[in-house]
Coordinates of C-alpha atoms and ligand atoms in Angstrom, one line a residue:
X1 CA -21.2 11.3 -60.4
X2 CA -19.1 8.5 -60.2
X3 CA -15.8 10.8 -59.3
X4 CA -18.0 12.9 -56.6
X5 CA -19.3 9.1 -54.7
X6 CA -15.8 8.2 -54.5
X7 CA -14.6 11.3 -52.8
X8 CA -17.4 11.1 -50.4
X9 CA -15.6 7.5 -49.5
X10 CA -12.7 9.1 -49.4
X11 CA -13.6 11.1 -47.0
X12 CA -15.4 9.1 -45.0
X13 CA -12.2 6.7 -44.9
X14 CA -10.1 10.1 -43.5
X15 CA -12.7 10.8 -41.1
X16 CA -12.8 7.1 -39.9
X17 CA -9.5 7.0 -40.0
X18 CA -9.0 10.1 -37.7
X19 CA -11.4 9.3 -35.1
X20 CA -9.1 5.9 -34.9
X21 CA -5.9 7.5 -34.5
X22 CA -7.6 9.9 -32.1
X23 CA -9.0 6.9 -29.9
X24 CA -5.8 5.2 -30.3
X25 CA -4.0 8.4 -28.7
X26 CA -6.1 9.7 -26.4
X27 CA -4.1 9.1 -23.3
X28 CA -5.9 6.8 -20.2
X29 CA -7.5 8.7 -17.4
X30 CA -4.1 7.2 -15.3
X31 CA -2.1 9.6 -17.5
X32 CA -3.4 12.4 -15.6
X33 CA -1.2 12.1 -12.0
X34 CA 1.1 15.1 -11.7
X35 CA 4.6 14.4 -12.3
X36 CA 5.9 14.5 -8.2
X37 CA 8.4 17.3 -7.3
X38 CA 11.7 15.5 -6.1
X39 CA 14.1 17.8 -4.5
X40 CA 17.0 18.3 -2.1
X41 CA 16.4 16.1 1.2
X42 CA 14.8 13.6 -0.6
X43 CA 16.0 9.7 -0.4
X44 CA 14.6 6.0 -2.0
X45 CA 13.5 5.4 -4.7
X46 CA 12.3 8.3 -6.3
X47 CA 15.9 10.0 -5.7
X48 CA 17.7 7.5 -6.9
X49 CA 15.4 7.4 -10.0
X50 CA 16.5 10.9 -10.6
X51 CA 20.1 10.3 -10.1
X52 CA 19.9 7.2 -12.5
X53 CA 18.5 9.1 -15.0
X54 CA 20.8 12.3 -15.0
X55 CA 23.9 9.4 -15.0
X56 CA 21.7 8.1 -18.2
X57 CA 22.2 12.3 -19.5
X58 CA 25.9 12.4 -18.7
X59 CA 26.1 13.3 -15.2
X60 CA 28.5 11.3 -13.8
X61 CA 27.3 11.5 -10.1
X62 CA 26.4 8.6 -7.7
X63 CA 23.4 6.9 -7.2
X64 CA 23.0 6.6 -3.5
X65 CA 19.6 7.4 -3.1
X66 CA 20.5 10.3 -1.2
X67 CA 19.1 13.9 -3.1
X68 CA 22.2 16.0 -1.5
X69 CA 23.7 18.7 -3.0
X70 CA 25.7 16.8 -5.6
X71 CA 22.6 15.5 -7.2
X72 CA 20.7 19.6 -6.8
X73 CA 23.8 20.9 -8.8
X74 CA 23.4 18.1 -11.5
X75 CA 19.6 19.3 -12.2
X76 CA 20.5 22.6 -12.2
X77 CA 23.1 22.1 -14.9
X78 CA 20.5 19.8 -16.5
X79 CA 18.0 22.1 -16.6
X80 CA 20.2 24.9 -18.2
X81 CA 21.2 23.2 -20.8
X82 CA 17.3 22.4 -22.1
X83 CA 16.4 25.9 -21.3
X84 CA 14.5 24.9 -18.2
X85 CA 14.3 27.0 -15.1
X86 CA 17.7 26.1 -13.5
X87 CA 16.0 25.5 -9.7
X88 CA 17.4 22.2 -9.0
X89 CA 14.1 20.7 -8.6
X90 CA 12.6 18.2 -10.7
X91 CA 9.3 18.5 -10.9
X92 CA 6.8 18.5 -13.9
X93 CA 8.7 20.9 -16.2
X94 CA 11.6 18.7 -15.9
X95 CA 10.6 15.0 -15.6
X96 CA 9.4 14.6 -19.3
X97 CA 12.8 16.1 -20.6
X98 CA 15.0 14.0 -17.5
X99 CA 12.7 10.5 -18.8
X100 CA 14.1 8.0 -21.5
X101 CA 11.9 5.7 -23.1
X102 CA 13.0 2.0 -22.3
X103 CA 12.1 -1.6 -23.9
X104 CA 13.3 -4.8 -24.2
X105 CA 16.9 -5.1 -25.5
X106 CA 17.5 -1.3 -23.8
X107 CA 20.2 -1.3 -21.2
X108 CA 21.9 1.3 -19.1
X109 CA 21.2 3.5 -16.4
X110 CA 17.9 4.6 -17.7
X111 CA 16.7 0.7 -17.5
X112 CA 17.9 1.0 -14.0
X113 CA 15.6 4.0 -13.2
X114 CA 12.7 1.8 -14.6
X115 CA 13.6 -1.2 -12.8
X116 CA 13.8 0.8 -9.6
X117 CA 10.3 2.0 -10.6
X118 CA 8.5 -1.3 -11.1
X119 CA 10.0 -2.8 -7.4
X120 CA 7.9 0.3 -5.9
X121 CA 5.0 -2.1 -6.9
X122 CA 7.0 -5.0 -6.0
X123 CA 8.1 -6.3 -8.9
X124 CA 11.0 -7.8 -7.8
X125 CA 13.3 -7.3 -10.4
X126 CA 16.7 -7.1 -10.0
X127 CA 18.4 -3.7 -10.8
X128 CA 21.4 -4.7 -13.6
X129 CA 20.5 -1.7 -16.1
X130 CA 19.4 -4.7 -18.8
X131 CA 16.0 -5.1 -19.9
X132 CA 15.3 -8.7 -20.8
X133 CA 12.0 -10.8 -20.8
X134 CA 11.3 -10.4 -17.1
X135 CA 11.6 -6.7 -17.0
X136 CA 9.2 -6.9 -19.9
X137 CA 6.7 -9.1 -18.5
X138 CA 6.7 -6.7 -15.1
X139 CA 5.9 -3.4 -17.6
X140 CA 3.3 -5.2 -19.1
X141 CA 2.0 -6.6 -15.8
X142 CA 2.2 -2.8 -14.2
X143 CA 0.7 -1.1 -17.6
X144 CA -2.7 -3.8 -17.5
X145 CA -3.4 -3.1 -14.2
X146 CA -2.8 0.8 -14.1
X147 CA -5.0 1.8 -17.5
X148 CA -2.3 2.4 -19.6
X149 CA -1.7 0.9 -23.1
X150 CA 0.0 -2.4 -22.3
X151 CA 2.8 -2.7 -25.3
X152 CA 6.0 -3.3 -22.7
X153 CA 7.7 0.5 -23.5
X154 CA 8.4 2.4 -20.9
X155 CA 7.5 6.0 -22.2
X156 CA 6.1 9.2 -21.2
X157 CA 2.6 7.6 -19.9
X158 CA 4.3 5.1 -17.9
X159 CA 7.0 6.9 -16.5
X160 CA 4.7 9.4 -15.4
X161 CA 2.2 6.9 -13.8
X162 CA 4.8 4.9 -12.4
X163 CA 7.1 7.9 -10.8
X164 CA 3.9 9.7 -9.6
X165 CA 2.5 6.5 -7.7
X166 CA 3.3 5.2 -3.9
X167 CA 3.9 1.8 -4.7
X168 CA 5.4 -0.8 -2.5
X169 CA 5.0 2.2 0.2
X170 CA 1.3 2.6 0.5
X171 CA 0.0 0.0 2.7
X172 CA -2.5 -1.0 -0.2
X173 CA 0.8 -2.4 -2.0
X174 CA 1.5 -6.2 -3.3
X175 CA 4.8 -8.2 -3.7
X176 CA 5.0 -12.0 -4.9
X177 CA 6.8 -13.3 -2.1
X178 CA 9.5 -14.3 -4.1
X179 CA 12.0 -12.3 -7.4
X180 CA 9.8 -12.3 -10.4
X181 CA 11.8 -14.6 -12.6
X182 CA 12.6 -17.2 -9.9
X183 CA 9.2 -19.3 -10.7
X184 CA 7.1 -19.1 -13.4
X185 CA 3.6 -18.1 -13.1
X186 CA 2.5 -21.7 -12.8
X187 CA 4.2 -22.0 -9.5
X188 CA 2.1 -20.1 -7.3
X189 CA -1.0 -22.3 -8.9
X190 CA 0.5 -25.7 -7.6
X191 CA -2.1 -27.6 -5.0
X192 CA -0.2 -28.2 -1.5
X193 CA 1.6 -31.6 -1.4
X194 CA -0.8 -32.5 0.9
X195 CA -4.3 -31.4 2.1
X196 CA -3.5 -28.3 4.2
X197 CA -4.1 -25.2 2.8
X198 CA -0.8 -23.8 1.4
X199 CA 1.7 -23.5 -1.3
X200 CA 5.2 -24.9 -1.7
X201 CA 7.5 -22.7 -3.5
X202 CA 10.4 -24.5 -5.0
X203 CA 13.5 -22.9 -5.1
X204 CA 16.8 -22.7 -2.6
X205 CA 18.3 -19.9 -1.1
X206 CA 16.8 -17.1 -2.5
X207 CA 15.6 -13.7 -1.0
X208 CA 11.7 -13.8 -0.1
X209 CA 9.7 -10.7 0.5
X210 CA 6.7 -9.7 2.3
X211 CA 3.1 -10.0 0.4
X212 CA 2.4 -6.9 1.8
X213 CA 2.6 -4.5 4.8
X214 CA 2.5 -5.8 8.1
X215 CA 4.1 -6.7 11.3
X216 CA 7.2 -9.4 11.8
X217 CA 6.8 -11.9 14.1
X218 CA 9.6 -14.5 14.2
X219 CA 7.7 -17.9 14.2
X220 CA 9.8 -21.1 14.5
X221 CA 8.4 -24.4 15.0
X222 CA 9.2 -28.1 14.6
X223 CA 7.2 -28.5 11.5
X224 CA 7.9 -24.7 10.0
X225 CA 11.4 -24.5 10.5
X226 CA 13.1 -21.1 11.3
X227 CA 9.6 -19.1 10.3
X228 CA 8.4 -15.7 9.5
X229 CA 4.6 -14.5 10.3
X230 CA 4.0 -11.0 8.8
X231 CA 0.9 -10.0 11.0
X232 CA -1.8 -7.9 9.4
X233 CA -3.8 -5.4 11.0
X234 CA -7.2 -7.4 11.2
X235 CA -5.5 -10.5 13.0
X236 CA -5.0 -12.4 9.7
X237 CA -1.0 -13.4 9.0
X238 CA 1.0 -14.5 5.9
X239 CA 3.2 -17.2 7.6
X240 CA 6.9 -18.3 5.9
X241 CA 8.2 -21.5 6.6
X242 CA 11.4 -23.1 6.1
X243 CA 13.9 -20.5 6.1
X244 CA 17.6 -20.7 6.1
X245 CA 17.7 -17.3 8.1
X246 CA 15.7 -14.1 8.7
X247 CA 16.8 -10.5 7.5
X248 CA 14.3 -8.3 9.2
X249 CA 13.8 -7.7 13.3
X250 CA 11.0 -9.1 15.7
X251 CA 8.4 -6.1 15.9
X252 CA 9.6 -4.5 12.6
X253 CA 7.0 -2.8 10.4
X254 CA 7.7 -3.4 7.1
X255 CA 6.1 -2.5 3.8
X256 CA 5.3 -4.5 0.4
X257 CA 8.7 -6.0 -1.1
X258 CA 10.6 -5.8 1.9
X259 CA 12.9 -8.6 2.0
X260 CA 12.5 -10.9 5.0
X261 CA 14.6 -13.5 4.7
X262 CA 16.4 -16.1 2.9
X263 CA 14.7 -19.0 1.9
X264 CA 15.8 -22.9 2.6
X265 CA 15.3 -26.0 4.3
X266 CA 14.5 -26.1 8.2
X267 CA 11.6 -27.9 10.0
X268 CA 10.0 -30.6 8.1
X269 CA 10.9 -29.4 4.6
X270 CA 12.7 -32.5 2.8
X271 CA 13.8 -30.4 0.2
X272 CA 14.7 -26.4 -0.3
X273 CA 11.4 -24.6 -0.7
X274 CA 9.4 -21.7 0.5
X275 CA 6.1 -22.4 2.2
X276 CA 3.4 -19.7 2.2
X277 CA 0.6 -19.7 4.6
X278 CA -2.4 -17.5 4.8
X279 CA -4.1 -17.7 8.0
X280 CA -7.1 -15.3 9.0
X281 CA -8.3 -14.1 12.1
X282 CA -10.8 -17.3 12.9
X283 CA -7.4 -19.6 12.7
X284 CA -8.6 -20.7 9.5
X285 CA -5.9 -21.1 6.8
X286 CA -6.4 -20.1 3.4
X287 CA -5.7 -21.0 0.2
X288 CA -3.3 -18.5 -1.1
X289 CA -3.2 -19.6 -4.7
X290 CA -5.8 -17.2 -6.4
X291 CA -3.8 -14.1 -4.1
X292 CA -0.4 -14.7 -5.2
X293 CA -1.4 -15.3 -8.9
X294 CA -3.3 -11.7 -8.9
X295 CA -0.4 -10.3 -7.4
X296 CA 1.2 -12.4 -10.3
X297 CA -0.6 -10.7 -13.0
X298 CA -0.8 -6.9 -11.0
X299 CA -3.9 -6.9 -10.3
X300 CA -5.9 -6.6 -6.8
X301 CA -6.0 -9.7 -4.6
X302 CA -8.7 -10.6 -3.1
X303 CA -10.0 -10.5 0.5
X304 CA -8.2 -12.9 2.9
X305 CA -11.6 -13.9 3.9
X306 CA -13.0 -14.3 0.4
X307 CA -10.1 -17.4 0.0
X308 CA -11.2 -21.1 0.3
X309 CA -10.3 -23.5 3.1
X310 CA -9.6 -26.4 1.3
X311 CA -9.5 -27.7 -1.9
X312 CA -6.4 -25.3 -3.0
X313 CA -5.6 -25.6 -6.9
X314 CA -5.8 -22.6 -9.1
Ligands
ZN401 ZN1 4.2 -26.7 2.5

C-alpha cells in the first residue's frame, strides 16, 4: 500500500518533471526562420558572417565581405570534411555545422560573426572578436525582443534568428544614435537642459548613427551647429546638432546604423555633446526620450506622433 502510493508520486514527479523540461525546450515560434542561403556574389554582413566563421573553423581566408571565389572554395572544403554536400553554398544544411556558440568571456573570430550580427539591428558594437558586458547586454536586448530565451548565449536559436533576419536593412530597423557602451541607459532618459523638447547626449567625438532609415539633409544653423536632419518619409525628421563634421552626403538614403557623422561642439553647445531632435510633420518637436530608450532595450518605438510636446523626462 504504502510502497504502491509512493510510486504513484514518483511518477507523477517524472511526469511533471518531463512536461517541465519539455516546456523549457520547446524552441519559440522565432526559431522557425529558415537559415538564409549565402552564396557566391554575395557581400555585407551576412558574407562576412560566413567568412568570420570559416576563419573561426581554420580557414585562413579574408574577411572582406566580399563572397568571391576564395570564400566558395573554403565552403566547399568545409563542407567535405563534415560530410555535407560540397556545393559551396551555405544554406541550412550548413549553417548549424558553420555556427559556434558564443558568451561572455568568448573571443575570436566567431565573437566577430556575432557582433557583426547584432549591428544588423543596430547594436552598435564594435567588432574586436571579445565578448564583454556590452556585447552581453546587446544579446540579451536582441533575444527579449525576438521570442527567444534571453540567457546572453549565442547558440543555435539565436544564430539562426539573428542570421535569417533583415535588420538594420529593412526600413522597419532601429539604431541608438550613438555605440552602445558610450552612455548608459540612463542617458537617453535625461530631461533637456532647458524646456525644448530634446535630449543632450554627453560625450565628445564619437561616431553617431541614424535612428532609422531616412533621407540626409545637411542642416546647419547658429544655434545647431554643423547639423544633420535625417528626413522620414511622412515629413517628420530626427535632427542632430552640434557636430564636429558629417560623414554621409546631402540626398543620401541611408538605413538604420548608418554612421552620419562625428559628434562635437559647434553652434551653441558649451560643451561636447550630441543633441537629438524629433520633429513631426506639424513642426512640433517631440520628446524623444521614451523612443531612444525602447530602441535602448530592443523593442519597438513608438509613433512619432504618439510622443509628448513638452514635459520630456523618462
Ligand atoms: Zn540640446
Amino acid at each position: 500500500m504504502r510502497s504502491s502510493r509512493l510510486v504513484r508520486v514518483a511518477a507523477t514527479a517524472a511526469a511533471l518533471a518531463l512536461t517541465l523540461l519539455f516546456v523549457v525546450l520547446t524552441p519559440p515560434a522565432s526559431a522557425a526562420e529558415p537559415w538564409p542561403s549565402v552564396r557566391q556574389g554575395a557581400t555585407g554582413a551576412d558574407a562576412v558572417t560566413v567568412q568570420y566563421l570559416l576563419r573561426q573553423h581554420g580557414h585562413d581566408i579574408p574577411a572582406d565581405g566580399d563572397f568571391g571565389p576564395v570564400t566558395a572554395a573554403a565552403v566547399t572544403d568545409f563542407q567535405a570534411a563534415q560530410g555535407l554536400t560540397a556545393d559551396g553554398m551555405v544554406g541550412p544544411q550548413t549553417w548549424p555545422r558553420l555556427v559556434v556558440p558564443v558568451q561572455q568571456g568568448s573571443s575570436g573570430e566567431a565573437v566577430k560573426a556575432a557582433q557583426t550580427q547584432l549591428n544588423k539591428y543596430g547594436a552598435g558594437l564594435t567588432v574586436d572578436g571579445a565578448f564583454g558586458p556590452v556585447t552581453d547586454g546587446a544579446v540579451r536586448a536582441y533575444q527579449g525582443s525576438h521570442g527567444l530565451a534571453v540567457d546572453g548565449l549565442v547558440g543555435p536559436q539565436t544564430w539562426q534568428s539573428l542570421v535569417s533576419g533583415a535588420g538594420g536593412g529593412d526600413p522597419s530597423g532601429f539604431s541608438l544614435p550613438l555605440d552602445r557602451g558610450a552612455l548608459p541607459r540612463e542617458a537617453y532618459g535625461a530631461s533637456h537642459w532647458n524646456a525644448n523638447p530634446a535630449v543632450d547626449l554627453i560625450v565628445s567625438y564619437v561616431p553617431a548613427y541614424a535612428i532609422t532609415s531616412g533621407v540626409v539633409d545637411h542642416y546647419d544653423s547658429d544655434s545647431c551647429g554643423i547639423g544633420i536632419r535625417l528626413l522620414q518619409p511622412d515629413g517628420s525628421r530626427f535632427i542632430y546638432c552640434h557636430l564636429s563634421e558629417r560623414a554621409v552626403a546631402e540626398g543620401a538614403q541611408v538605413s538604420a546604423g548608418t554612421r552620419l557623422a562625428t559628434t562635437g561642439d559647434t553652434g551653441n553647445s558649451g560643451e561636447p555633446h550630441l543633441h537629438v531632435e524629433i520633429r513631426t510633420s506639424d513642426g512640433n518637436a517631440r520628446c524623444p526620450q521614451s523612443y531612444l530608450l525602447a530602441i535602448y532595450d530592443g523593442a519597438t518605438p513608438p509613433s512619432l506622433g504618439s510622443l509628448p510636446t513638452g514635459g520630456c523626462t523618462s
